[in-house]
């Protein structure tokens, strides 16, 4: 039986995720922005948390944790253990842990913060990226460098194209408008904007999204695409330079 994935809207625009394995009865939470909506989702399904996975130290990803902890095992980056809530398991890039009876690979996804990690559950094609790779965007670079974020974007986009990207915020429409500002004639972006608008008008989340769609429409995964390079008048520049330029344009957008 595949796991069940629930997207839980929290705060004004955060997402937490619940993963449940019916066979073992185990339930994992990815990020803890706010306890109440997560408790409500757990209650309505009759689930009890067995694991809490933390992507990075920002308040809007951890502040609900203590109210949810109970007997759950809390997993986060060893590199950030000094600024995360108390961890039961400290992990680093390349580690594999067992969650809901499945392998979960730990991937460094630094850039937004240094120490930000992503969780990849290959058997279920699930990737939890929080504020690294986001739907049509990537997190603002508070701590890391553009080159570091670009390296990590390349690592994430190399996963199977049917991977489901579970990112941390409902920023998709703003990200899409920015993507369109770079390439006003890009048909893939135009049609994705239509889909985003329809989803939002109907009160639906635009997260998670498919990695294949991100590879086609997310400018931060396309810094080595000659079409995007041309669009930003940087045809002769290196991908890392193009990534740096579009990330700084986004900061000013
Ligand atoms: Zn953050
Ligand atoms: Fe965040």
CSV table of C-alpha atoms and ligand atoms in Angstrom, one decimal:
chain,number,residue,atom,x,y,z
A,1,UNK,CA,0.0,0.0,0.0
A,2,UNK,CA,1.3,3.4,-0.9
A,3,UNK,CA,1.5,6.0,1.9
A,4,UNK,CA,-1.2,8.6,2.2
A,5,UNK,CA,0.0,12.2,1.8
A,6,UNK,CA,-2.0,15.1,3.4
A,7,UNK,CA,-1.1,18.8,2.8
A,8,UNK,CA,-2.0,20.9,5.8
A,9,UNK,CA,-2.3,24.7,5.3
A,10,UNK,CA,-0.8,26.6,8.3
A,11,UNK,CA,-0.4,30.2,9.3
A,12,UNK,CA,-1.0,32.6,6.3
A,13,UNK,CA,0.7,30.7,3.5
A,14,UNK,CA,2.8,27.8,5.0
A,15,UNK,CA,2.3,24.1,4.2
A,16,UNK,CA,3.0,21.2,6.5
A,17,UNK,CA,2.7,17.6,5.3
A,18,UNK,CA,1.5,14.4,6.9
A,19,UNK,CA,2.6,11.0,5.6
A,20,UNK,CA,0.7,8.0,6.9
A,21,UNK,CA,1.5,4.3,6.4
A,22,UNK,CA,-1.7,2.2,7.0
A,23,UNK,CA,0.2,-1.0,7.4
A,24,UNK,CA,2.4,0.1,10.4
A,25,UNK,CA,0.1,2.9,11.5
A,26,UNK,CA,3.0,5.3,11.5
A,27,UNK,CA,2.5,8.9,10.7
A,28,UNK,CA,5.2,11.5,9.9
A,29,UNK,CA,4.9,15.2,9.9
A,30,UNK,CA,7.2,17.3,7.7
A,31,UNK,CA,7.6,20.8,9.3
A,32,UNK,CA,5.6,22.2,12.2
A,33,UNK,CA,4.5,25.8,11.3
A,34,UNK,CA,1.4,25.7,13.6
A,35,UNK,CA,0.1,23.1,15.9
A,36,UNK,CA,-3.7,23.6,15.7
A,37,UNK,CA,-4.4,22.7,12.0
A,38,UNK,CA,-1.9,19.8,12.2
A,39,UNK,CA,-3.6,18.5,15.3
A,40,UNK,CA,-7.0,18.9,13.6
A,41,UNK,CA,-5.8,16.9,10.6
A,42,UNK,CA,-4.4,14.2,12.8
A,43,UNK,CA,-7.6,14.0,14.9
A,44,UNK,CA,-9.8,13.8,11.8
A,45,UNK,CA,-7.8,10.8,10.5
A,46,UNK,CA,-7.3,9.2,13.9
A,47,UNK,CA,-3.5,9.3,13.5
A,48,UNK,CA,-0.8,9.8,16.1
A,49,UNK,CA,2.6,11.3,15.1
A,50,UNK,CA,5.5,8.9,15.2
A,51,UNK,CA,8.1,11.2,13.5
A,52,UNK,CA,8.6,14.9,12.9
A,53,UNK,CA,11.0,15.9,10.2
A,54,UNK,CA,12.3,19.4,10.2
A,55,UNK,CA,13.7,21.1,7.1
A,56,UNK,CA,15.3,24.2,8.6
A,57,UNK,CA,15.3,26.4,11.6
A,58,UNK,CA,13.0,29.3,10.6
A,59,UNK,CA,10.2,29.9,13.1
A,60,UNK,CA,7.5,29.4,10.5
A,61,UNK,CA,8.7,25.8,10.1
A,62,UNK,CA,9.3,24.9,13.8
A,63,UNK,CA,7.2,27.0,16.1
A,64,UNK,CA,4.4,24.4,16.4
A,65,UNK,CA,6.8,21.6,17.2
A,66,UNK,CA,6.7,21.5,21.0
A,67,UNK,CA,2.9,21.3,21.1
A,68,UNK,CA,3.0,18.4,18.7
A,69,UNK,CA,6.1,16.5,19.9
A,70,UNK,CA,4.4,14.0,22.3
A,71,UNK,CA,6.3,10.7,21.9
A,72,UNK,CA,7.3,11.4,18.3
A,73,UNK,CA,10.9,11.1,17.1
A,74,UNK,CA,12.2,14.5,16.0
A,75,UNK,CA,14.6,14.5,13.0
A,76,UNK,CA,16.6,17.4,11.7
A,77,UNK,CA,20.0,18.6,10.4
A,78,UNK,CA,23.0,17.9,12.6
A,79,UNK,CA,24.6,21.1,11.2
A,80,UNK,CA,21.7,23.1,12.6
A,81,UNK,CA,21.2,21.2,15.9
A,82,UNK,CA,22.3,24.3,17.9
A,83,UNK,CA,19.3,26.4,16.5
A,84,UNK,CA,16.7,23.7,16.0
A,85,UNK,CA,14.3,22.3,18.7
A,86,UNK,CA,15.8,19.3,20.5
A,87,UNK,CA,16.5,16.5,18.0
A,88,UNK,CA,16.2,12.8,18.6
A,89,UNK,CA,18.0,12.0,15.4
A,90,UNK,CA,20.5,14.4,13.8
A,91,UNK,CA,21.1,13.7,10.1
A,92,UNK,CA,23.3,15.0,7.3
A,93,UNK,CA,23.5,14.9,3.5
A,94,UNK,CA,23.8,11.3,2.3
A,95,UNK,CA,22.1,9.7,5.3
A,96,UNK,CA,19.2,7.4,4.9
A,97,UNK,CA,16.6,7.0,7.7
A,98,UNK,CA,13.5,4.9,8.0
A,99,UNK,CA,10.2,6.8,8.2
A,100,UNK,CA,6.8,5.1,7.9
A,101,UNK,CA,8.6,1.9,7.0
A,102,UNK,CA,10.3,3.5,4.0
A,103,UNK,CA,13.8,4.8,3.2
A,104,UNK,CA,14.1,8.5,3.4
A,105,UNK,CA,17.3,10.0,1.9
A,106,UNK,CA,18.6,13.3,3.4
A,107,UNK,CA,19.8,15.8,0.8
A,108,UNK,CA,21.5,19.1,1.6
A,109,UNK,CA,19.4,21.9,0.2
A,110,UNK,CA,21.3,24.9,1.6
A,111,UNK,CA,20.9,28.3,0.1
A,112,UNK,CA,17.8,29.8,1.8
A,113,UNK,CA,19.6,28.9,5.0
A,114,UNK,CA,22.8,27.0,5.4
A,115,UNK,CA,21.8,23.7,7.0
A,116,UNK,CA,18.4,23.5,5.1
A,117,UNK,CA,17.8,19.8,4.2
A,118,UNK,CA,15.3,18.1,1.9
A,119,UNK,CA,13.7,14.7,2.5
A,120,UNK,CA,13.4,12.2,-0.4
A,121,UNK,CA,11.2,9.1,-0.1
A,122,UNK,CA,12.0,7.4,-3.4
A,123,UNK,CA,9.5,4.5,-3.1
A,124,UNK,CA,6.7,7.0,-2.9
A,125,UNK,CA,8.3,9.6,-5.3
A,126,UNK,CA,7.9,12.2,-2.6
A,127,UNK,CA,10.3,15.1,-2.1
A,128,UNK,CA,10.0,17.6,0.8
A,129,UNK,CA,11.8,20.7,-0.1
A,130,UNK,CA,10.3,23.5,2.1
A,131,UNK,CA,12.0,26.8,1.2
A,132,UNK,CA,14.7,25.4,-1.2
A,133,UNK,CA,13.0,24.3,-4.4
A,134,UNK,CA,9.5,25.8,-4.4
A,135,UNK,CA,6.6,25.7,-6.9
A,136,UNK,CA,7.8,28.0,-9.7
A,137,UNK,CA,10.5,29.4,-7.5
A,138,UNK,CA,13.1,28.9,-4.8
A,139,UNK,CA,13.6,30.4,-1.4
A,140,UNK,CA,15.2,33.7,-0.8
A,141,UNK,CA,19.0,33.5,-0.1
A,142,UNK,CA,19.2,34.5,3.6
A,143,UNK,CA,22.4,32.6,4.3
A,144,UNK,CA,23.8,30.7,1.4
A,145,UNK,CA,25.2,31.8,-2.0
A,146,UNK,CA,23.5,31.7,-5.4
A,147,UNK,CA,26.1,29.2,-6.6
A,148,UNK,CA,25.3,26.9,-3.7
A,149,UNK,CA,21.6,27.1,-4.3
A,150,UNK,CA,22.1,26.5,-8.1
A,151,UNK,CA,24.2,23.4,-7.2
A,152,UNK,CA,21.3,22.1,-5.0
A,153,UNK,CA,18.7,22.9,-7.7
A,154,UNK,CA,20.6,20.7,-10.1
A,155,UNK,CA,20.8,17.9,-7.6
A,156,UNK,CA,17.1,18.1,-6.9
A,157,UNK,CA,16.0,18.3,-10.6
A,158,UNK,CA,18.1,15.2,-11.3
A,159,UNK,CA,15.5,13.1,-9.4
A,160,UNK,CA,12.9,11.2,-11.4
A,161,UNK,CA,10.7,13.6,-13.3
A,162,UNK,CA,7.5,12.1,-11.8
A,163,UNK,CA,8.7,13.1,-8.3
A,164,UNK,CA,6.1,15.0,-6.3
A,165,UNK,CA,7.6,18.2,-4.9
A,166,UNK,CA,6.1,19.2,-1.5
A,167,UNK,CA,7.3,22.7,-0.8
A,168,UNK,CA,6.7,25.0,2.1
A,169,UNK,CA,4.6,28.0,1.0
A,170,UNK,CA,1.8,29.1,-1.3
A,171,UNK,CA,3.9,31.5,-3.2
A,172,UNK,CA,3.2,30.0,-6.6
A,173,UNK,CA,1.2,32.9,-8.3
A,174,UNK,CA,3.8,35.5,-7.3
A,175,UNK,CA,6.6,33.2,-8.5
A,176,UNK,CA,4.7,32.5,-11.7
A,177,UNK,CA,4.3,36.3,-12.4
A,178,UNK,CA,8.0,36.7,-11.9
A,179,UNK,CA,8.8,33.8,-14.3
A,180,UNK,CA,6.5,35.4,-16.9
A,181,UNK,CA,8.2,38.7,-16.5
A,182,UNK,CA,11.4,37.0,-17.7
A,183,UNK,CA,9.8,35.2,-20.6
A,184,UNK,CA,6.5,36.9,-21.5
A,185,UNK,CA,5.9,34.5,-24.5
A,186,UNK,CA,6.7,31.2,-22.7
A,187,UNK,CA,3.7,29.0,-23.5
A,188,UNK,CA,4.4,26.5,-20.7
A,189,UNK,CA,4.5,29.4,-18.1
A,190,UNK,CA,1.3,31.0,-19.5
A,191,UNK,CA,-0.6,27.7,-19.3
A,192,UNK,CA,0.7,27.0,-15.8
A,193,UNK,CA,-0.5,30.5,-14.7
A,194,UNK,CA,-4.0,29.6,-15.9
A,195,UNK,CA,-3.9,26.4,-13.9
A,196,UNK,CA,-2.6,28.2,-10.8
A,197,UNK,CA,-5.4,30.9,-11.1
A,198,UNK,CA,-8.1,28.2,-11.4
A,199,UNK,CA,-6.7,26.3,-8.4
A,200,UNK,CA,-6.6,29.4,-6.2
A,201,UNK,CA,-10.0,30.6,-7.3
A,202,UNK,CA,-11.4,27.3,-6.2
A,203,UNK,CA,-9.5,27.5,-2.9
A,204,UNK,CA,-7.1,24.7,-3.8
A,205,UNK,CA,-3.4,24.6,-2.9
A,206,UNK,CA,-0.9,24.7,-5.8
A,207,UNK,CA,1.5,22.6,-3.7
A,208,UNK,CA,2.6,19.8,-4.2
A,209,UNK,CA,3.7,20.0,-7.8
A,210,UNK,CA,5.3,17.6,-10.2
A,211,UNK,CA,9.1,17.9,-10.7
A,212,UNK,CA,8.6,17.6,-14.5
A,213,UNK,CA,6.4,20.7,-14.5
A,214,UNK,CA,9.0,22.5,-12.3
A,215,UNK,CA,11.8,21.5,-14.8
A,216,UNK,CA,9.8,23.0,-17.6
A,217,UNK,CA,8.5,26.2,-15.9
A,218,UNK,CA,10.6,27.1,-12.9
A,219,UNK,CA,13.3,29.6,-13.9
A,220,UNK,CA,15.5,28.6,-11.0
A,221,UNK,CA,15.7,25.1,-12.5
A,222,UNK,CA,16.5,26.5,-15.9
A,223,UNK,CA,19.6,28.7,-15.4
A,224,UNK,CA,21.3,26.5,-18.0
A,225,UNK,CA,18.5,26.7,-20.5
A,226,UNK,CA,19.7,28.7,-23.6
A,227,UNK,CA,16.1,30.0,-24.1
A,228,UNK,CA,16.1,31.6,-20.6
A,229,UNK,CA,19.7,32.8,-21.1
A,230,UNK,CA,18.6,34.6,-24.3
A,231,UNK,CA,15.5,36.0,-22.6
A,232,UNK,CA,17.6,37.7,-19.9
A,233,UNK,CA,20.3,38.8,-22.4
A,234,UNK,CA,22.9,36.6,-20.9
A,235,UNK,CA,23.5,34.2,-23.8
A,236,UNK,CA,27.2,33.9,-23.1
A,237,UNK,CA,27.0,33.7,-19.3
A,238,UNK,CA,27.6,30.7,-17.2
A,239,UNK,CA,24.5,29.0,-15.6
A,240,UNK,CA,25.6,30.1,-12.1
A,241,UNK,CA,25.8,33.7,-13.2
A,242,UNK,CA,22.4,33.5,-14.8
A,243,UNK,CA,21.0,31.9,-11.6
A,244,UNK,CA,22.6,34.8,-9.6
A,245,UNK,CA,21.0,37.4,-11.9
A,246,UNK,CA,17.5,35.9,-11.8
A,247,UNK,CA,17.6,35.4,-8.0
A,248,UNK,CA,18.5,39.0,-7.6
A,249,UNK,CA,15.8,40.2,-10.0
A,250,UNK,CA,13.3,38.2,-8.0
A,251,UNK,CA,14.4,39.9,-4.8
A,252,UNK,CA,13.6,43.2,-6.5
A,253,UNK,CA,10.4,42.0,-8.2
B,1,LIG,ZN1,12.4,29.6,5.7
B,2,LIG,FE1,9.3,29.5,5.3
